[in-house]
Coordinates of C-alpha atoms in Angstrom, one line a residue:
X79 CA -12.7 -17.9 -13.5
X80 CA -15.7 -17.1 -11.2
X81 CA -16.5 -13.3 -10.8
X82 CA -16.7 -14.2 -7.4
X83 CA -13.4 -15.9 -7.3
X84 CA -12.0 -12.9 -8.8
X85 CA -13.7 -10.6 -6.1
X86 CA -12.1 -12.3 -3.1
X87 CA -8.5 -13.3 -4.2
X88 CA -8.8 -9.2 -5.5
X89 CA -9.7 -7.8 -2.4
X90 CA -7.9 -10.4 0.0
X91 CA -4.3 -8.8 -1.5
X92 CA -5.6 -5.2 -1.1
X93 CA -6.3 -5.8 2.3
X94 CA -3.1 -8.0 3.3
X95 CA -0.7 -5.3 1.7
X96 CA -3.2 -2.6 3.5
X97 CA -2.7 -4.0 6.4
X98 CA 1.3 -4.2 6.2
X99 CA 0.9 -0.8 4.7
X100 CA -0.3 0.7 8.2
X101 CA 1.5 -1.6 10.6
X102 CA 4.5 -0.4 8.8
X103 CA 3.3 3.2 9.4
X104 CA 2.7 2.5 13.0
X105 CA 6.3 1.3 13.4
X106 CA 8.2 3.8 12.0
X107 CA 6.2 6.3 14.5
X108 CA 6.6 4.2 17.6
X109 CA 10.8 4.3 16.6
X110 CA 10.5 8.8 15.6
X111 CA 9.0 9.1 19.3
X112 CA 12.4 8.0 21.0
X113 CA 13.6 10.9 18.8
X114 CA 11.4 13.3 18.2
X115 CA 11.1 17.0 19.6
X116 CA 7.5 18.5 21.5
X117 CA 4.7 18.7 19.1
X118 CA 6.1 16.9 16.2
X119 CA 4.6 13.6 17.2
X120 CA 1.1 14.8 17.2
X121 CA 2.1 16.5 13.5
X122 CA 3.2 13.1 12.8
X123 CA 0.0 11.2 13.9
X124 CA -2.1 13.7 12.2
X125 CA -0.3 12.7 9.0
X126 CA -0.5 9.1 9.0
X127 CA -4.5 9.5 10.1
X128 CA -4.9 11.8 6.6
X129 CA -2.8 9.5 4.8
X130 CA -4.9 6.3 5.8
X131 CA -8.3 8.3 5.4
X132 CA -9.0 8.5 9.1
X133 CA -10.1 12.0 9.8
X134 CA -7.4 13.1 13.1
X135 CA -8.6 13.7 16.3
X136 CA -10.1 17.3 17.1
X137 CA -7.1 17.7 20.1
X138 CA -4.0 15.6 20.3
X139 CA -4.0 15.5 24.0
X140 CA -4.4 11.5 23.1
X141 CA -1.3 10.2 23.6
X142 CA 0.7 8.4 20.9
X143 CA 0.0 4.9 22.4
X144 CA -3.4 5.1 22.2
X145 CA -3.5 6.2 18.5
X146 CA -1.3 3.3 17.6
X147 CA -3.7 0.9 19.4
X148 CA -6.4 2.5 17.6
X149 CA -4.8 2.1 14.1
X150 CA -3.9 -1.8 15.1
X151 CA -6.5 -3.3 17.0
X152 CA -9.9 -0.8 16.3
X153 CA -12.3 -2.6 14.4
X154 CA -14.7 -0.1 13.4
X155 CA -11.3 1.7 11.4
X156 CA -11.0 0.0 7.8
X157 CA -7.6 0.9 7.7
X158 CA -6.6 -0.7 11.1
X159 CA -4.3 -3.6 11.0
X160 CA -6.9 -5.6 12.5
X161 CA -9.6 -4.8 10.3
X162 CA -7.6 -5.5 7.5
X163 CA -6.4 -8.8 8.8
X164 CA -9.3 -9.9 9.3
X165 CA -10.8 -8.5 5.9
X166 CA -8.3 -10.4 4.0
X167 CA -8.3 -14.0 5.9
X168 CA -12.3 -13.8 5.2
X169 CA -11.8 -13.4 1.5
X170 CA -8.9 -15.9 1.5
X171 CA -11.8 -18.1 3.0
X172 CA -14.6 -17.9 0.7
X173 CA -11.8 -19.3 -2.1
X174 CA -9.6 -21.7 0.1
X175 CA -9.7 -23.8 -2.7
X176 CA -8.0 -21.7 -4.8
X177 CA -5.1 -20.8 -2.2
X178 CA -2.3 -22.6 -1.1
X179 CA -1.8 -24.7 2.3
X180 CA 0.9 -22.6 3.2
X181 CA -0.8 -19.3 2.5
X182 CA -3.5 -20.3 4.7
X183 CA -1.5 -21.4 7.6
X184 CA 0.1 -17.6 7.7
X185 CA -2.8 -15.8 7.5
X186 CA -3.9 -18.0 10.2
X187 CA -0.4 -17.8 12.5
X188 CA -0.7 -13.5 12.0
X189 CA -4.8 -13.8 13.1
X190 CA -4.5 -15.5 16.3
X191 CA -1.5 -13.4 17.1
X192 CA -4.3 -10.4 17.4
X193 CA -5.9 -12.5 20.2
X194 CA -3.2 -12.1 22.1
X195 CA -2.0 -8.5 21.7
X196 CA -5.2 -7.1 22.2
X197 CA -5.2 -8.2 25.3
X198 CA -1.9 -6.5 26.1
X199 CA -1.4 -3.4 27.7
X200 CA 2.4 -2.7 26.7
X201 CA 3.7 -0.5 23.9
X202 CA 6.3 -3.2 23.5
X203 CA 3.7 -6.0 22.4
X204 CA 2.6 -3.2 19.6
X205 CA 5.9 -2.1 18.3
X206 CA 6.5 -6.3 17.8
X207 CA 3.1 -7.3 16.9
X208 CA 3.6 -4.4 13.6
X209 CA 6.9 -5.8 13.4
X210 CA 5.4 -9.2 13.1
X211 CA 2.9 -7.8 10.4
X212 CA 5.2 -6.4 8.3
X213 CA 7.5 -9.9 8.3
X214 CA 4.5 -11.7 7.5
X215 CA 3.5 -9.4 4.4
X216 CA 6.8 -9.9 3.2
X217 CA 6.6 -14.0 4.0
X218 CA 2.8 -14.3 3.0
X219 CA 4.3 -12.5 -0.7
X220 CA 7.1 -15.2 -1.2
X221 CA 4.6 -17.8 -0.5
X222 CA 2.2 -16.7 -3.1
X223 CA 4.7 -16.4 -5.4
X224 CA 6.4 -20.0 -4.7
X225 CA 3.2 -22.0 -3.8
X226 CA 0.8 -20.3 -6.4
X227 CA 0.6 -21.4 -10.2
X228 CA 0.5 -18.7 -11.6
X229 CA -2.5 -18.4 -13.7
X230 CA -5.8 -16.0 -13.8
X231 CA -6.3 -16.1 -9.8
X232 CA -2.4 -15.3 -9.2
X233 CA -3.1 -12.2 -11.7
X234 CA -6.0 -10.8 -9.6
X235 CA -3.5 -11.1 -6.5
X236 CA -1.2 -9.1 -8.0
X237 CA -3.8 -6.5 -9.6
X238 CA -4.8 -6.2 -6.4
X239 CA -1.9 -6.2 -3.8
X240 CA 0.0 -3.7 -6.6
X241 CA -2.9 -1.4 -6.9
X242 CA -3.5 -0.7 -3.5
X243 CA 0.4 -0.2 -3.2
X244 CA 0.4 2.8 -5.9
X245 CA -2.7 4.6 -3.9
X246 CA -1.4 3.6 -0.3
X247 CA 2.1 5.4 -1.4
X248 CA 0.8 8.2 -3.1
X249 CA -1.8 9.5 -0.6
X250 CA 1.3 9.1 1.4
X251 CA 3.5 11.3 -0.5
X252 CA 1.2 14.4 -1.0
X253 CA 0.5 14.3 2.6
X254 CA 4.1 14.2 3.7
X255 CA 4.6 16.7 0.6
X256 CA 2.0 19.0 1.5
X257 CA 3.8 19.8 4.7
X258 CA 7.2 19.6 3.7
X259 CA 7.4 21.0 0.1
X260 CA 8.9 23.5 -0.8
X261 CA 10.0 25.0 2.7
X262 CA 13.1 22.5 2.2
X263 CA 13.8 22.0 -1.2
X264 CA 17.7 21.1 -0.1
X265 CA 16.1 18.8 2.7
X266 CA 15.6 21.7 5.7
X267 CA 16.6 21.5 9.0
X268 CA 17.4 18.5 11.4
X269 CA 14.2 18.0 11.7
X270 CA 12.8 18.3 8.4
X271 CA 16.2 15.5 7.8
X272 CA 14.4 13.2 10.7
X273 CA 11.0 13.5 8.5
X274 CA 12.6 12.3 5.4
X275 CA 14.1 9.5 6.7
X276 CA 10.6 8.6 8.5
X277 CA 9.3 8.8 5.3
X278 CA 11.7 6.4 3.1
X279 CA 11.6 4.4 6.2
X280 CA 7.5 3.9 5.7
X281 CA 8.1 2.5 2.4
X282 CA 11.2 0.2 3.4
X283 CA 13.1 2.7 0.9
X284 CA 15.2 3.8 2.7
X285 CA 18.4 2.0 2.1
X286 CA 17.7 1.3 -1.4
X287 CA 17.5 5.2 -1.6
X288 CA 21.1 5.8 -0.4
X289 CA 22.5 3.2 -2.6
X290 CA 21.2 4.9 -5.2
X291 CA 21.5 8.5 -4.7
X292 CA 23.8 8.3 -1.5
X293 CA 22.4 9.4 1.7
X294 CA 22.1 13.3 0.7
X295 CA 18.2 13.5 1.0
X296 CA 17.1 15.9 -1.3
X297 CA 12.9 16.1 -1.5
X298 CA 13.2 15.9 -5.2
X299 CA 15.3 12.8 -5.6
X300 CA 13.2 11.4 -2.6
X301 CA 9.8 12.1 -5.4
X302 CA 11.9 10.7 -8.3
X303 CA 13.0 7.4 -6.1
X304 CA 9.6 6.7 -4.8
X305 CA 7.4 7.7 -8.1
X306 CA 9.6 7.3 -10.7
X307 CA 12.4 3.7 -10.4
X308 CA 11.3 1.0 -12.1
X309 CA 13.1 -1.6 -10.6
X310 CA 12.4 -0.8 -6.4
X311 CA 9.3 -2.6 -5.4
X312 CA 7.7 0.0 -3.4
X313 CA 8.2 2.7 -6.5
X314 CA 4.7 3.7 -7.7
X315 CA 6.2 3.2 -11.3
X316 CA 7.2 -0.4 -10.5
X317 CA 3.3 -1.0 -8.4
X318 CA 1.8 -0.1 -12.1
X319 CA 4.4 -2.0 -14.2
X320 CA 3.4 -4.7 -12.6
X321 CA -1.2 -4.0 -12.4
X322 CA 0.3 -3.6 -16.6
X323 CA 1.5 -6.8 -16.9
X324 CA -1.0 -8.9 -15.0
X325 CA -3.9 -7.1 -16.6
X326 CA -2.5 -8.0 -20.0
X327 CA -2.7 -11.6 -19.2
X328 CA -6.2 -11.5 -18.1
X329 CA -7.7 -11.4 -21.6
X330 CA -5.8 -14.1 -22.8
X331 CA -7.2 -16.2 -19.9
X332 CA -11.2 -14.8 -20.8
X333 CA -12.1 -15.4 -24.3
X334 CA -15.6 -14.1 -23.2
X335 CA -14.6 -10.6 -22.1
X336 CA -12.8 -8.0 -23.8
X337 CA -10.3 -5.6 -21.4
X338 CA -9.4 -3.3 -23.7
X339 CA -10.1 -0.1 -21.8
X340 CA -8.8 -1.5 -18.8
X341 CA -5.4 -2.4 -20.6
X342 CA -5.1 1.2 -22.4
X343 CA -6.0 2.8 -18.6
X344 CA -3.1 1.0 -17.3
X345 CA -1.1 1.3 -20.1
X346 CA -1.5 5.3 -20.5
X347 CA -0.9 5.4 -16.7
X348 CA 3.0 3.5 -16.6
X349 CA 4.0 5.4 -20.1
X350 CA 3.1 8.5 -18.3
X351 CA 5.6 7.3 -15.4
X352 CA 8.2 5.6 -17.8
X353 CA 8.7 9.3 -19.8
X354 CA 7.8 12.0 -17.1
X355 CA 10.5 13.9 -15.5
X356 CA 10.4 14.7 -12.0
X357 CA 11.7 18.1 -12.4
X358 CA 8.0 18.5 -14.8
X359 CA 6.6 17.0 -11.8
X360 CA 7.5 19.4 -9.5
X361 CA 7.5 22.2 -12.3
X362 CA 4.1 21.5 -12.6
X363 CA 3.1 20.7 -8.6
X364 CA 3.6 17.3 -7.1
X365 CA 0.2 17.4 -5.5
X366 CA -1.7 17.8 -8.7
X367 CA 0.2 15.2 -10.1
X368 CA -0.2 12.5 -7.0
X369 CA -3.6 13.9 -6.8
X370 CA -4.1 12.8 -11.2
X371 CA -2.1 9.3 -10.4
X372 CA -4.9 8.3 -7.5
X373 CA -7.7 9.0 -10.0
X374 CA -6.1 7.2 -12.7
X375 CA -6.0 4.3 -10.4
X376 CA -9.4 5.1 -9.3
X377 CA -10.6 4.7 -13.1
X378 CA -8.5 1.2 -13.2
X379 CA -9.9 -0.1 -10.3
X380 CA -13.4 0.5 -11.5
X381 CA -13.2 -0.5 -15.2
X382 CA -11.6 -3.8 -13.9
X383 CA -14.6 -4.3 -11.8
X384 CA -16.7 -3.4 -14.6
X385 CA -15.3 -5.8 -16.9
X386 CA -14.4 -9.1 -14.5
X387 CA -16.5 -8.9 -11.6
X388 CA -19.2 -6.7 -11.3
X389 CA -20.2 -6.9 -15.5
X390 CA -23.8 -8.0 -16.8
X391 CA -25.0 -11.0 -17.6
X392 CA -25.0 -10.4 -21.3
X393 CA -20.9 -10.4 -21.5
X394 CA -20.2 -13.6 -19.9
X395 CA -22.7 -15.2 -22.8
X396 CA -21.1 -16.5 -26.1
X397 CA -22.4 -14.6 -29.2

């Protein structure tokens, strides 16, 4: 395959489940501010700026709406729904060849919704466009799936649609845990209960949690649920299973470059999940260990570069 195959179909899933990633964000906080108490939707704002990279406005005097706008429709703001959107359906377009029909026509549908909603002045055209975004994440993954064969170029999807999933989730985590660990280790005050929920709700967790541990949410069994199951599709241990897998099949498909690094990165990374126990997680600091995971995935995202996209000319010729 093309480096520059590779490249798109890469970054075209990092920026689709980005931009499901905030939109689902953005939704969660539009349905906290029918319940929330004075001062803990700015708190709440500030964390899903950090948690996106976006640096939080000096005074929150900005009302919520506005933020939400921002983190949909801004364009200069690469994690903005809009931006990502439109990130993704560019990538998808420098390889239409090499995706489906269908694909195409639902990146298409969720692009010229934009048009319309940024033209709206309503908080009730957000809260359904994000809505819309999140469906279509879930739809536009199904299609993949059913309409793709999946070979080399499906691989890269995945590399890159699980990757960004792991980092999204745990930038997430250690700023939600950063403000709420340890003050309520037993899950704090009603409050603290509605922040919990908020956050298994950002990561469409949040029944799947309670059919699992019940609805008793405990910070620790939130940590273990989120970093740790193997089977929920929005665990960080599942995101990396599954960057494993596809990155072991990438070699087979090159015979002209080696990924052995890349493999043993991944690898080291989802036997450190498979055999760590949260309680030597939060033993040892959850932020340290969030903080190790995102450079680990940092490391993966660059060797893979390094070896499939970005490599010199040298390795691509026979010897």
């Amino acid at each position: 395959m093309l480096s520059r195959v590779a490249d798109s179909l890469y970054w075209m899933a990092r920026y689709l489940e980005r931009a499901e990633h905030t939109a689902r964000l953005v939704e969660v906080q539009l349905n906290l501010m029918l319940d929330q108490e004075p001062g803990s939707s700015e708190r709440r704002w500030g964390r899903i700026l950090t948690s996106l990279g976006l640096e939080p406005p000096a005074s929150f005097a900005i009302e919520g709406s506005t933020i939400a706008r921002m983190l949909i429709l801004d364009h200069s703001k690469r994690s903005s729904v809009v931006s990502c959107i439109m990130q993704g359906r560019e990538n998808a377009r420098q390889v239409r060849e090499q995706v489906s029909s269908s694909m195409w026509i639902q990146l298409n549908r969720v692009f010229h919704e934009i048009r319309r909603v940024a033209h709206s002045e309503t908080e009730s055209d957000l809260a359904e466009f994000v809505a819309a975004v999140r469906d279509a994440g879930y739809l536009l993954q199904g299609i993949t799936d059913s309409t793709m064969v999946h070979d080399e170029g499906w691989q890269f999807i995945q590399i890159g649609r699980y990757l960004e999933r792991a980092q999204s989730l745990t930038k997430l985590l250690d700023v939600h845990y950063r403000e709420f660990f340890p003050k309520s280790e037993t899950g704090g005050d009603a409050r603290d209960h509605l922040e919990w929920i908020g956050l298994l709700r950002s990561c469409t967790a949040f029944e799947a949690y309670c059919k699992t541990y019940t609805a008793d949410l405990r910070p620790d069994r939130i940590a273990e649920f989120l970093l740790l199951n193997p089977e929920f599709p929005h665990a960080v241990r599942f995101s990396i299973d599954t960057v494993q897998r596809s990155l072991n099949s990438l070699p087979e498909a090159s015979e002209s470059r080696k990924a052995s690094r890349l493999v043993r990165l991944a690898g080291r990374l989802s036997a450190s999940l498979s055999f760590t126990q949260v309680d030597e997680i939060m033993g040892q600091g959850i932020h340290s260990y969030l903080e190790g995971i995102q450079r680990q995935c940092g490391q993966i995202h660059s060797s893979a570069y390094q070896g499939y996209i970005d490599y010199p000319i040298e390795m691509a010729l026979p010897a």
